[in-house]
Short mmCIF file of N, CA and C and ligand atoms in Angstrom, two decimals:
data_model
loop_
_atom_site.label_atom_id
_atom_site.label_comp_id
_atom_site.label_asym_id
_atom_site.label_seq_id
_atom_site.Cartn_x
_atom_site.Cartn_y
_atom_site.Cartn_z
N MET D 2 -15.29 -20.21 11.18
CA MET D 2 -15.53 -19.18 10.15
C MET D 2 -14.32 -19.11 9.20
N SER D 3 -14.61 -18.87 7.93
CA SER D 3 -13.50 -18.81 6.97
C SER D 3 -12.68 -17.55 7.22
N LYS D 4 -11.41 -17.66 7.01
CA LYS D 4 -10.54 -16.50 7.20
C LYS D 4 -10.66 -15.55 6.02
N GLY D 5 -10.52 -14.26 6.30
CA GLY D 5 -10.62 -13.28 5.22
C GLY D 5 -9.38 -13.27 4.34
N LEU D 6 -9.54 -12.57 3.24
CA LEU D 6 -8.46 -12.45 2.25
C LEU D 6 -7.63 -11.20 2.59
N LEU D 7 -6.31 -11.36 2.58
CA LEU D 7 -5.43 -10.21 2.82
C LEU D 7 -4.88 -9.73 1.48
N ILE D 8 -5.22 -8.49 1.11
CA ILE D 8 -4.78 -7.92 -0.17
C ILE D 8 -3.70 -6.89 0.14
N VAL D 9 -2.57 -7.01 -0.51
CA VAL D 9 -1.47 -6.08 -0.27
C VAL D 9 -1.19 -5.34 -1.58
N ALA D 10 -1.40 -4.02 -1.59
CA ALA D 10 -1.23 -3.24 -2.82
C ALA D 10 -0.06 -2.28 -2.68
N SER D 11 0.84 -2.31 -3.66
CA SER D 11 1.98 -1.37 -3.67
C SER D 11 2.11 -0.75 -5.05
N GLY D 12 3.03 0.18 -5.13
CA GLY D 12 3.31 0.83 -6.41
C GLY D 12 3.98 2.14 -6.11
N PRO D 13 4.79 2.64 -7.03
CA PRO D 13 5.50 3.89 -6.75
C PRO D 13 4.56 5.06 -6.52
N SER D 14 5.08 6.02 -5.80
CA SER D 14 4.38 7.25 -5.55
C SER D 14 4.02 7.89 -6.90
N GLY D 15 2.77 8.29 -7.07
CA GLY D 15 2.35 8.91 -8.32
C GLY D 15 1.67 7.96 -9.28
N VAL D 16 1.63 6.68 -8.94
CA VAL D 16 1.04 5.70 -9.86
C VAL D 16 -0.49 5.68 -9.75
N GLY D 17 -1.00 6.33 -8.72
CA GLY D 17 -2.46 6.40 -8.57
C GLY D 17 -3.04 5.25 -7.76
N LYS D 18 -2.22 4.64 -6.88
CA LYS D 18 -2.74 3.47 -6.16
C LYS D 18 -3.80 3.84 -5.13
N GLY D 19 -3.70 5.06 -4.57
CA GLY D 19 -4.73 5.50 -3.62
C GLY D 19 -6.07 5.61 -4.31
N THR D 20 -6.07 6.25 -5.48
CA THR D 20 -7.31 6.44 -6.24
C THR D 20 -7.89 5.09 -6.66
N ILE D 21 -7.03 4.23 -7.15
CA ILE D 21 -7.51 2.94 -7.65
C ILE D 21 -8.05 2.07 -6.50
N ASN D 22 -7.43 2.17 -5.35
CA ASN D 22 -7.94 1.42 -4.19
C ASN D 22 -9.30 1.96 -3.75
N ARG D 23 -9.44 3.29 -3.78
CA ARG D 23 -10.73 3.89 -3.42
C ARG D 23 -11.82 3.47 -4.40
N MET D 24 -11.48 3.49 -5.70
CA MET D 24 -12.46 3.10 -6.73
C MET D 24 -12.86 1.64 -6.54
N MET D 25 -11.87 0.80 -6.25
CA MET D 25 -12.14 -0.63 -6.04
C MET D 25 -13.08 -0.81 -4.84
N MET D 26 -12.80 -0.08 -3.74
CA MET D 26 -13.60 -0.26 -2.53
C MET D 26 -15.02 0.28 -2.67
N GLU D 27 -15.19 1.25 -3.60
CA GLU D 27 -16.56 1.72 -3.86
C GLU D 27 -17.37 0.67 -4.59
N ARG D 28 -16.67 -0.16 -5.35
CA ARG D 28 -17.39 -1.16 -6.16
C ARG D 28 -17.46 -2.54 -5.51
N LEU D 29 -16.57 -2.83 -4.58
CA LEU D 29 -16.59 -4.13 -3.91
C LEU D 29 -16.84 -3.91 -2.43
N SER D 30 -17.84 -4.57 -1.88
CA SER D 30 -18.06 -4.39 -0.44
C SER D 30 -17.28 -5.46 0.33
N GLY D 31 -17.20 -5.26 1.63
CA GLY D 31 -16.59 -6.27 2.50
C GLY D 31 -15.08 -6.22 2.55
N ILE D 32 -14.48 -5.05 2.20
CA ILE D 32 -13.03 -4.93 2.33
C ILE D 32 -12.71 -3.82 3.33
N GLU D 33 -11.94 -4.16 4.32
CA GLU D 33 -11.57 -3.19 5.36
C GLU D 33 -10.19 -2.63 5.04
N TYR D 34 -10.05 -1.31 5.11
CA TYR D 34 -8.77 -0.66 4.84
C TYR D 34 -7.98 -0.56 6.14
N SER D 35 -6.78 -1.10 6.15
CA SER D 35 -5.96 -1.02 7.36
C SER D 35 -5.25 0.33 7.41
N ILE D 36 -5.50 1.08 8.47
CA ILE D 36 -4.87 2.39 8.64
C ILE D 36 -3.49 2.19 9.27
N SER D 37 -2.47 2.68 8.59
CA SER D 37 -1.10 2.49 9.06
C SER D 37 -0.72 3.51 10.13
N VAL D 38 0.33 3.18 10.84
CA VAL D 38 0.94 4.09 11.80
C VAL D 38 2.13 4.74 11.09
N THR D 39 2.32 6.03 11.25
CA THR D 39 3.49 6.66 10.63
C THR D 39 4.07 7.76 11.51
N THR D 40 5.38 7.98 11.34
CA THR D 40 6.05 9.08 12.05
C THR D 40 6.09 10.34 11.17
N ARG D 41 5.60 10.25 9.93
CA ARG D 41 5.64 11.47 9.11
C ARG D 41 4.54 12.43 9.56
N SER D 42 4.74 13.72 9.29
CA SER D 42 3.74 14.72 9.69
C SER D 42 2.56 14.67 8.73
N PRO D 43 1.39 15.01 9.22
CA PRO D 43 0.22 15.01 8.34
C PRO D 43 0.37 16.06 7.23
N ARG D 44 -0.07 15.71 6.02
CA ARG D 44 -0.13 16.71 4.95
C ARG D 44 -1.48 17.42 5.08
N GLY D 45 -1.61 18.55 4.38
CA GLY D 45 -2.86 19.31 4.44
C GLY D 45 -4.05 18.42 4.15
N GLY D 46 -5.03 18.47 5.02
CA GLY D 46 -6.26 17.72 4.76
C GLY D 46 -6.26 16.31 5.34
N GLU D 47 -5.09 15.81 5.72
CA GLU D 47 -5.05 14.46 6.27
C GLU D 47 -5.56 14.45 7.72
N VAL D 48 -6.26 13.39 8.05
CA VAL D 48 -6.90 13.30 9.36
C VAL D 48 -6.33 12.14 10.14
N ASN D 49 -5.95 12.40 11.40
CA ASN D 49 -5.43 11.34 12.27
C ASN D 49 -6.53 10.31 12.52
N GLY D 50 -6.17 9.05 12.34
CA GLY D 50 -7.15 7.98 12.57
C GLY D 50 -7.96 7.65 11.33
N LYS D 51 -7.77 8.43 10.26
CA LYS D 51 -8.49 8.14 9.02
C LYS D 51 -7.47 7.83 7.91
N ASP D 52 -6.55 8.77 7.69
CA ASP D 52 -5.51 8.53 6.67
C ASP D 52 -4.38 7.69 7.28
N TYR D 53 -3.96 8.08 8.45
CA TYR D 53 -2.90 7.39 9.20
C TYR D 53 -3.16 7.61 10.68
N PHE D 54 -2.48 6.82 11.50
CA PHE D 54 -2.31 7.17 12.90
C PHE D 54 -0.96 7.87 12.97
N PHE D 55 -0.96 9.17 13.21
CA PHE D 55 0.30 9.94 13.25
C PHE D 55 0.88 9.85 14.66
N VAL D 56 2.08 9.31 14.77
CA VAL D 56 2.71 9.13 16.09
C VAL D 56 4.14 9.66 16.06
N ASN D 57 4.73 9.85 17.25
CA ASN D 57 6.13 10.24 17.26
C ASN D 57 7.01 8.99 17.22
N LYS D 58 8.33 9.23 17.05
CA LYS D 58 9.23 8.09 16.86
C LYS D 58 9.22 7.15 18.06
N SER D 59 9.15 7.72 19.28
CA SER D 59 9.25 6.83 20.44
C SER D 59 8.02 5.92 20.53
N THR D 60 6.85 6.45 20.20
CA THR D 60 5.66 5.59 20.17
C THR D 60 5.82 4.50 19.11
N PHE D 61 6.35 4.91 17.95
CA PHE D 61 6.53 3.94 16.86
C PHE D 61 7.49 2.82 17.29
N PHE D 62 8.61 3.22 17.88
CA PHE D 62 9.61 2.20 18.26
C PHE D 62 9.08 1.30 19.38
N ASN D 63 8.26 1.87 20.28
CA ASN D 63 7.65 1.01 21.30
C ASN D 63 6.74 -0.03 20.66
N MET D 64 5.96 0.41 19.68
CA MET D 64 5.05 -0.54 18.99
C MET D 64 5.87 -1.64 18.31
N MET D 65 6.98 -1.22 17.70
CA MET D 65 7.87 -2.19 17.04
C MET D 65 8.39 -3.21 18.04
N ASN D 66 8.90 -2.71 19.16
CA ASN D 66 9.50 -3.59 20.17
C ASN D 66 8.48 -4.50 20.83
N GLU D 67 7.25 -4.02 20.92
CA GLU D 67 6.21 -4.84 21.56
C GLU D 67 5.52 -5.75 20.54
N ASP D 68 6.08 -5.83 19.35
CA ASP D 68 5.55 -6.72 18.29
C ASP D 68 4.11 -6.37 17.90
N LYS D 69 3.80 -5.08 17.98
CA LYS D 69 2.44 -4.65 17.63
C LYS D 69 2.30 -4.32 16.15
N LEU D 70 3.41 -4.44 15.40
CA LEU D 70 3.35 -4.14 13.96
C LEU D 70 3.59 -5.43 13.17
N LEU D 71 2.70 -5.65 12.21
CA LEU D 71 2.79 -6.86 11.38
C LEU D 71 3.97 -6.75 10.42
N GLU D 72 4.25 -5.52 10.00
CA GLU D 72 5.42 -5.21 9.17
C GLU D 72 5.70 -3.75 9.39
N TYR D 73 6.92 -3.33 9.06
CA TYR D 73 7.24 -1.90 9.12
C TYR D 73 8.40 -1.62 8.18
N ALA D 74 8.53 -0.36 7.81
CA ALA D 74 9.62 0.03 6.91
C ALA D 74 9.88 1.51 7.04
N GLU D 75 11.08 1.89 6.61
CA GLU D 75 11.41 3.31 6.53
C GLU D 75 11.25 3.71 5.07
N VAL D 76 10.43 4.72 4.83
CA VAL D 76 10.19 5.20 3.47
C VAL D 76 10.39 6.71 3.46
N PHE D 77 11.24 7.21 2.56
CA PHE D 77 11.52 8.65 2.45
C PHE D 77 11.86 9.25 3.82
N GLY D 78 12.62 8.52 4.63
CA GLY D 78 13.06 9.06 5.92
C GLY D 78 12.04 9.01 7.05
N ASN D 79 10.86 8.47 6.79
CA ASN D 79 9.86 8.31 7.85
C ASN D 79 9.55 6.83 8.04
N TYR D 80 9.00 6.51 9.22
CA TYR D 80 8.66 5.11 9.50
C TYR D 80 7.17 4.89 9.31
N TYR D 81 6.86 3.71 8.78
CA TYR D 81 5.47 3.32 8.53
C TYR D 81 5.29 1.88 8.99
N GLY D 82 4.13 1.57 9.55
CA GLY D 82 3.90 0.19 9.96
C GLY D 82 2.42 -0.16 9.98
N THR D 83 2.14 -1.45 9.90
CA THR D 83 0.76 -1.96 9.89
C THR D 83 0.40 -2.51 11.27
N PRO D 84 -0.63 -1.96 11.91
CA PRO D 84 -1.04 -2.47 13.23
C PRO D 84 -1.49 -3.94 13.13
N ARG D 85 -0.82 -4.78 13.92
CA ARG D 85 -1.07 -6.22 13.85
C ARG D 85 -2.47 -6.62 14.33
N GLU D 86 -2.85 -6.07 15.50
CA GLU D 86 -4.08 -6.56 16.13
C GLU D 86 -5.31 -6.34 15.23
N TYR D 87 -5.38 -5.16 14.62
CA TYR D 87 -6.52 -4.84 13.76
C TYR D 87 -6.62 -5.83 12.60
N VAL D 88 -5.49 -6.01 11.91
CA VAL D 88 -5.50 -6.86 10.70
C VAL D 88 -5.82 -8.30 11.08
N GLU D 89 -5.16 -8.81 12.11
CA GLU D 89 -5.40 -10.21 12.48
C GLU D 89 -6.84 -10.43 12.94
N GLY D 90 -7.38 -9.43 13.66
CA GLY D 90 -8.76 -9.53 14.15
C GLY D 90 -9.76 -9.58 13.00
N GLU D 91 -9.57 -8.69 12.03
CA GLU D 91 -10.49 -8.64 10.89
C GLU D 91 -10.43 -9.94 10.08
N LEU D 92 -9.22 -10.40 9.83
CA LEU D 92 -9.06 -11.64 9.05
C LEU D 92 -9.68 -12.82 9.79
N ALA D 93 -9.47 -12.88 11.10
CA ALA D 93 -10.01 -13.99 11.90
C ALA D 93 -11.54 -13.96 11.87
N ALA D 94 -12.10 -12.74 11.77
CA ALA D 94 -13.56 -12.60 11.73
C ALA D 94 -14.09 -12.87 10.32
N GLY D 95 -13.21 -13.17 9.39
CA GLY D 95 -13.64 -13.52 8.04
C GLY D 95 -13.77 -12.34 7.10
N ARG D 96 -13.31 -11.15 7.54
CA ARG D 96 -13.38 -10.00 6.65
C ARG D 96 -12.08 -9.84 5.86
N ASP D 97 -12.21 -9.30 4.65
CA ASP D 97 -11.04 -9.07 3.81
C ASP D 97 -10.39 -7.75 4.21
N VAL D 98 -9.08 -7.71 4.13
CA VAL D 98 -8.34 -6.51 4.56
C VAL D 98 -7.40 -6.05 3.46
N LEU D 99 -7.37 -4.73 3.24
CA LEU D 99 -6.47 -4.13 2.25
C LEU D 99 -5.34 -3.38 2.95
N LEU D 100 -4.11 -3.71 2.57
CA LEU D 100 -2.95 -2.94 3.03
C LEU D 100 -2.40 -2.19 1.84
N GLU D 101 -2.22 -0.86 2.00
CA GLU D 101 -1.61 -0.07 0.92
C GLU D 101 -0.23 0.30 1.45
N ILE D 102 0.76 -0.49 1.13
CA ILE D 102 2.08 -0.33 1.76
C ILE D 102 3.20 -0.42 0.71
N ASP D 103 4.41 -0.09 1.12
CA ASP D 103 5.51 -0.07 0.17
C ASP D 103 6.05 -1.49 -0.09
N VAL D 104 7.02 -1.57 -0.99
CA VAL D 104 7.55 -2.87 -1.41
C VAL D 104 8.20 -3.63 -0.26
N GLN D 105 9.00 -2.93 0.55
CA GLN D 105 9.67 -3.61 1.66
C GLN D 105 8.65 -4.28 2.59
N GLY D 106 7.58 -3.55 2.89
CA GLY D 106 6.54 -4.08 3.77
C GLY D 106 5.79 -5.23 3.12
N ALA D 107 5.49 -5.09 1.83
CA ALA D 107 4.73 -6.13 1.11
C ALA D 107 5.52 -7.44 1.10
N LEU D 108 6.83 -7.34 0.93
CA LEU D 108 7.64 -8.55 0.89
C LEU D 108 7.71 -9.21 2.27
N GLN D 109 7.71 -8.39 3.32
CA GLN D 109 7.67 -8.96 4.68
C GLN D 109 6.36 -9.72 4.91
N ILE D 110 5.26 -9.12 4.44
CA ILE D 110 3.94 -9.76 4.62
C ILE D 110 3.89 -11.09 3.86
N LYS D 111 4.38 -11.06 2.62
CA LYS D 111 4.31 -12.28 1.79
C LYS D 111 5.09 -13.42 2.44
N GLU D 112 6.20 -13.06 3.10
CA GLU D 112 7.00 -14.09 3.75
C GLU D 112 6.29 -14.66 4.98
N LYS D 113 5.64 -13.78 5.73
CA LYS D 113 4.96 -14.23 6.95
C LYS D 113 3.61 -14.89 6.65
N ILE D 114 2.92 -14.35 5.65
CA ILE D 114 1.57 -14.81 5.33
C ILE D 114 1.52 -15.13 3.83
N PRO D 115 1.99 -16.31 3.44
CA PRO D 115 2.10 -16.61 2.01
C PRO D 115 0.77 -16.57 1.26
N GLU D 116 -0.34 -16.78 1.97
CA GLU D 116 -1.64 -16.77 1.28
C GLU D 116 -2.13 -15.34 0.99
N ALA D 117 -1.42 -14.31 1.47
CA ALA D 117 -1.78 -12.93 1.11
C ALA D 117 -1.64 -12.77 -0.40
N VAL D 118 -2.49 -11.92 -0.98
CA VAL D 118 -2.42 -11.66 -2.42
C VAL D 118 -1.75 -10.32 -2.63
N THR D 119 -0.63 -10.31 -3.33
CA THR D 119 0.11 -9.06 -3.51
C THR D 119 -0.09 -8.52 -4.93
N VAL D 120 -0.39 -7.23 -5.00
CA VAL D 120 -0.65 -6.59 -6.29
C VAL D 120 0.25 -5.36 -6.41
N PHE D 121 0.94 -5.26 -7.53
CA PHE D 121 1.82 -4.11 -7.77
C PHE D 121 1.24 -3.26 -8.89
N PHE D 122 1.06 -1.98 -8.64
CA PHE D 122 0.60 -1.06 -9.68
C PHE D 122 1.80 -0.39 -10.32
N SER D 123 1.88 -0.55 -11.63
CA SER D 123 3.03 -0.06 -12.38
C SER D 123 2.58 1.08 -13.30
N PRO D 124 3.41 2.10 -13.49
CA PRO D 124 3.02 3.17 -14.43
C PRO D 124 3.23 2.68 -15.87
N PRO D 125 2.53 3.27 -16.84
CA PRO D 125 2.73 2.86 -18.24
C PRO D 125 4.19 3.02 -18.66
N ASN D 126 4.85 4.07 -18.16
CA ASN D 126 6.30 4.27 -18.40
C ASN D 126 6.80 5.35 -17.43
N MET D 127 8.12 5.53 -17.37
CA MET D 127 8.70 6.47 -16.39
C MET D 127 8.35 7.92 -16.70
N ASP D 128 8.22 8.26 -18.00
CA ASP D 128 7.88 9.65 -18.36
C ASP D 128 6.53 10.04 -17.78
N GLU D 129 5.61 9.09 -17.90
CA GLU D 129 4.26 9.32 -17.39
C GLU D 129 4.29 9.52 -15.87
N LEU D 130 5.10 8.69 -15.20
CA LEU D 130 5.20 8.79 -13.73
C LEU D 130 5.79 10.16 -13.34
N GLU D 131 6.83 10.57 -14.05
CA GLU D 131 7.47 11.86 -13.76
C GLU D 131 6.47 13.00 -13.94
N LYS D 132 5.71 12.90 -15.02
CA LYS D 132 4.70 13.94 -15.31
C LYS D 132 3.71 14.04 -14.15
N ARG D 133 3.30 12.89 -13.66
CA ARG D 133 2.30 12.90 -12.58
C ARG D 133 2.90 13.41 -11.27
N LEU D 134 4.16 13.04 -11.01
CA LEU D 134 4.79 13.51 -9.77
C LEU D 134 5.00 15.03 -9.83
N ARG D 135 5.39 15.53 -11.01
CA ARG D 135 5.61 16.97 -11.15
C ARG D 135 4.29 17.74 -11.10
N GLY D 136 3.23 17.07 -11.47
CA GLY D 136 1.91 17.70 -11.46
C GLY D 136 1.37 17.93 -10.06
N ARG D 137 1.95 17.24 -9.08
CA ARG D 137 1.49 17.41 -7.70
C ARG D 137 2.11 18.68 -7.14
N ALA D 138 1.31 19.67 -6.95
CA ALA D 138 1.80 20.98 -6.54
C ALA D 138 2.61 20.93 -5.24
N THR D 139 2.34 19.94 -4.40
CA THR D 139 2.97 19.91 -3.08
C THR D 139 4.44 19.50 -3.11
N GLU D 140 4.88 18.82 -4.17
CA GLU D 140 6.22 18.24 -4.13
C GLU D 140 7.29 19.17 -4.70
N GLU D 141 8.37 19.34 -3.95
CA GLU D 141 9.52 20.14 -4.41
C GLU D 141 10.30 19.31 -5.43
N ASP D 142 11.19 20.01 -6.18
CA ASP D 142 11.96 19.35 -7.23
C ASP D 142 12.81 18.18 -6.72
N ASP D 143 13.52 18.41 -5.59
CA ASP D 143 14.39 17.32 -5.10
C ASP D 143 13.56 16.14 -4.60
N VAL D 144 12.36 16.42 -4.10
CA VAL D 144 11.47 15.33 -3.64
C VAL D 144 11.05 14.49 -4.85
N VAL D 145 10.76 15.18 -5.96
CA VAL D 145 10.34 14.48 -7.18
C VAL D 145 11.46 13.55 -7.65
N ILE D 146 12.69 14.07 -7.66
CA ILE D 146 13.83 13.27 -8.12
C ILE D 146 14.04 12.06 -7.21
N ARG D 147 13.98 12.30 -5.91
CA ARG D 147 14.12 11.23 -4.92
C ARG D 147 13.04 10.16 -5.14
N ARG D 148 11.83 10.60 -5.37
CA ARG D 148 10.71 9.66 -5.55
C ARG D 148 10.86 8.87 -6.85
N LEU D 149 11.43 9.52 -7.88
CA LEU D 149 11.66 8.80 -9.15
C LEU D 149 12.73 7.73 -8.97
N MET D 150 13.74 8.04 -8.18
CA MET D 150 14.80 7.05 -7.92
C MET D 150 14.24 5.88 -7.12
N ASP D 151 13.43 6.19 -6.13
CA ASP D 151 12.81 5.12 -5.36
C ASP D 151 11.86 4.29 -6.23
N ALA D 152 11.17 4.98 -7.15
CA ALA D 152 10.25 4.28 -8.05
C ALA D 152 11.01 3.28 -8.90
N ALA D 153 12.19 3.67 -9.37
CA ALA D 153 12.99 2.76 -10.20
C ALA D 153 13.33 1.50 -9.41
N TRP D 154 13.67 1.67 -8.13
CA TRP D 154 13.96 0.49 -7.30
C TRP D 154 12.70 -0.35 -7.10
N GLU D 155 11.60 0.32 -6.80
CA GLU D 155 10.34 -0.43 -6.58
C GLU D 155 9.96 -1.22 -7.83
N LEU D 156 10.12 -0.58 -9.00
CA LEU D 156 9.78 -1.26 -10.25
C LEU D 156 10.63 -2.51 -10.46
N SER D 157 11.87 -2.46 -9.97
CA SER D 157 12.76 -3.61 -10.14
C SER D 157 12.33 -4.79 -9.27
N GLN D 158 11.43 -4.54 -8.34
CA GLN D 158 10.97 -5.60 -7.42
C GLN D 158 9.60 -6.16 -7.82
N GLN D 159 9.01 -5.64 -8.90
CA GLN D 159 7.62 -6.00 -9.17
C GLN D 159 7.41 -7.47 -9.52
N ASN D 160 8.48 -8.12 -9.99
CA ASN D 160 8.33 -9.56 -10.32
C ASN D 160 8.13 -10.43 -9.08
N LYS D 161 8.29 -9.86 -7.90
CA LYS D 161 8.08 -10.62 -6.66
C LYS D 161 6.62 -10.61 -6.22
N TYR D 162 5.78 -9.89 -6.97
CA TYR D 162 4.36 -9.79 -6.62
C TYR D 162 3.55 -10.86 -7.35
N ASP D 163 2.39 -11.20 -6.80
CA ASP D 163 1.51 -12.17 -7.45
C ASP D 163 0.93 -11.59 -8.75
N TYR D 164 0.61 -10.31 -8.72
CA TYR D 164 0.02 -9.67 -9.90
C TYR D 164 0.67 -8.30 -10.12
N VAL D 165 0.88 -7.96 -11.39
CA VAL D 165 1.34 -6.62 -11.75
C VAL D 165 0.28 -6.02 -12.67
N LEU D 166 -0.21 -4.84 -12.31
CA LEU D 166 -1.22 -4.18 -13.13
C LEU D 166 -0.68 -2.84 -13.60
N ILE D 167 -0.80 -2.59 -14.89
CA ILE D 167 -0.39 -1.28 -15.42
C ILE D 167 -1.54 -0.32 -15.18
N ASN D 168 -1.25 0.80 -14.53
CA ASN D 168 -2.31 1.79 -14.30
C ASN D 168 -2.01 3.05 -15.10
N ASP D 169 -2.95 3.45 -15.94
CA ASP D 169 -2.74 4.68 -16.72
C ASP D 169 -3.48 5.84 -16.05
N GLU D 170 -3.45 7.00 -16.71
CA GLU D 170 -4.01 8.20 -16.05
C GLU D 170 -5.53 8.11 -15.88
N LEU D 171 -6.17 7.19 -16.61
CA LEU D 171 -7.62 7.05 -16.46
C LEU D 171 -7.98 5.95 -15.47
N ASN D 172 -6.95 5.44 -14.78
CA ASN D 172 -7.14 4.38 -13.80
C ASN D 172 -7.84 3.16 -14.39
N ARG D 173 -7.42 2.82 -15.61
CA ARG D 173 -8.06 1.68 -16.26
C ARG D 173 -7.65 0.34 -15.66
N GLY D 174 -6.68 0.39 -14.71
CA GLY D 174 -6.29 -0.85 -14.04
C GLY D 174 -7.37 -1.39 -13.12
N VAL D 175 -8.37 -0.54 -12.81
CA VAL D 175 -9.31 -0.92 -11.74
C VAL D 175 -10.17 -2.14 -12.09
N ASP D 176 -10.57 -2.28 -13.35
CA ASP D 176 -11.41 -3.43 -13.71
C ASP D 176 -10.66 -4.74 -13.49
N LYS D 177 -9.42 -4.77 -13.93
CA LYS D 177 -8.61 -5.99 -13.75
C LYS D 177 -8.39 -6.27 -12.26
N TYR D 178 -8.19 -5.21 -11.51
CA TYR D 178 -7.96 -5.32 -10.06
C TYR D 178 -9.16 -6.01 -9.40
N ILE D 179 -10.35 -5.54 -9.77
CA ILE D 179 -11.57 -6.11 -9.20
C ILE D 179 -11.72 -7.58 -9.60
N GLU D 180 -11.41 -7.86 -10.86
CA GLU D 180 -11.47 -9.27 -11.33
C GLU D 180 -10.56 -10.16 -10.49
N ILE D 181 -9.35 -9.67 -10.22
CA ILE D 181 -8.38 -10.45 -9.45
C ILE D 181 -8.92 -10.74 -8.05
N ILE D 182 -9.47 -9.72 -7.42
CA ILE D 182 -9.97 -9.91 -6.05
C ILE D 182 -11.13 -10.90 -6.04
N LYS D 183 -12.02 -10.76 -7.03
CA LYS D 183 -13.16 -11.70 -7.11
C LYS D 183 -12.66 -13.12 -7.29
N LYS D 184 -11.67 -13.27 -8.17
CA LYS D 184 -11.12 -14.61 -8.44
C LYS D 184 -10.47 -15.19 -7.18
N GLU D 185 -9.73 -14.36 -6.46
CA GLU D 185 -9.06 -14.84 -5.24
C GLU D 185 -10.09 -15.17 -4.14
N ARG D 186 -11.18 -14.42 -4.10
CA ARG D 186 -12.24 -14.72 -3.13
C ARG D 186 -12.85 -16.08 -3.46
N GLU D 187 -13.09 -16.32 -4.75
CA GLU D 187 -13.67 -17.62 -5.19
C GLU D 187 -12.79 -18.77 -4.76
N LYS D 188 -11.47 -18.60 -4.99
CA LYS D 188 -10.51 -19.67 -4.68
C LYS D 188 -10.58 -20.08 -3.22
N ARG D 189 -10.90 -19.12 -2.36
CA ARG D 189 -10.88 -19.39 -0.91
C ARG D 189 -12.18 -19.96 -0.40
N LYS D 190 -13.18 -20.03 -1.25
CA LYS D 190 -14.48 -20.54 -0.78
C LYS D 190 -14.40 -22.03 -0.52
P1 5GP I 210 2.92 8.59 1.90
O1 5GP I 210 3.82 9.24 2.89
O2 5GP I 210 3.03 9.21 0.54
O3 5GP I 210 1.49 8.50 2.40
O4 5GP I 210 3.41 7.09 1.76
C1 5GP I 210 4.72 6.79 1.37
C2 5GP I 210 4.85 5.31 1.11
O5 5GP I 210 4.69 4.57 2.32
C3 5GP I 210 3.81 4.74 0.14
O6 5GP I 210 4.45 3.86 -0.76
C4 5GP I 210 2.87 3.99 1.05
O7 5GP I 210 2.22 2.93 0.38
C5 5GP I 210 3.83 3.48 2.09
N1 5GP I 210 3.16 3.05 3.33
C6 5GP I 210 2.05 3.56 3.90
N2 5GP I 210 1.73 2.88 5.01
C7 5GP I 210 2.65 1.89 5.14
C8 5GP I 210 2.85 0.83 6.08
O8 5GP I 210 2.10 0.63 7.05
N3 5GP I 210 3.92 0.03 5.88
C9 5GP I 210 4.77 0.19 4.83
N4 5GP I 210 5.77 -0.69 4.71
N5 5GP I 210 4.62 1.16 3.92
C10 5GP I 210 3.57 2.01 4.07
#
């Protein structure tokens, strides 16, 4: 059986990558979303086993030591990782898998699995990103500043991705995103 396509999507907080991934998955069938493991606490409305697997640090470190994570990284003081068995199983069964992970994780994946397709979502400009981060009622001022600083670092790494897509407030990046995935699927036939 042909192996599935591994899609790795990153972009700074506030760029709308969650929304754009959801829109893409509504329009393209056959893509499985990999649920990450994290040590951060659930935000309001988040569901364990749907948004993330919420675990404590000792569980996370055990998974790391037992090589159960395909990649992992520390982001904003919390740990995040991709469960290996799920992703490898889906790919081996010929299904496509989407990872929505940070830059550090995406670069680890690209090194281990060069045939993975990496996509970076970039904001039209920093002012727009700041506006969107400030618009999120949940974020405190210092969190916004921290996230903007991290965004600047993430943006400096975007040339390491296979594709960079500019996403505006209307999520107009989604059409190009779908085109890319279709093209990459064709290549693998
Ligand atoms: P949030 O806490 O806002 O859900 O996510 C913070 C950052 O961690 C985002 O950039 C998100 O893409 C990233 N992230 C989520 N899951 C993973 C993962 O499994 N591995 C890595 N490296 N980053 C992740």
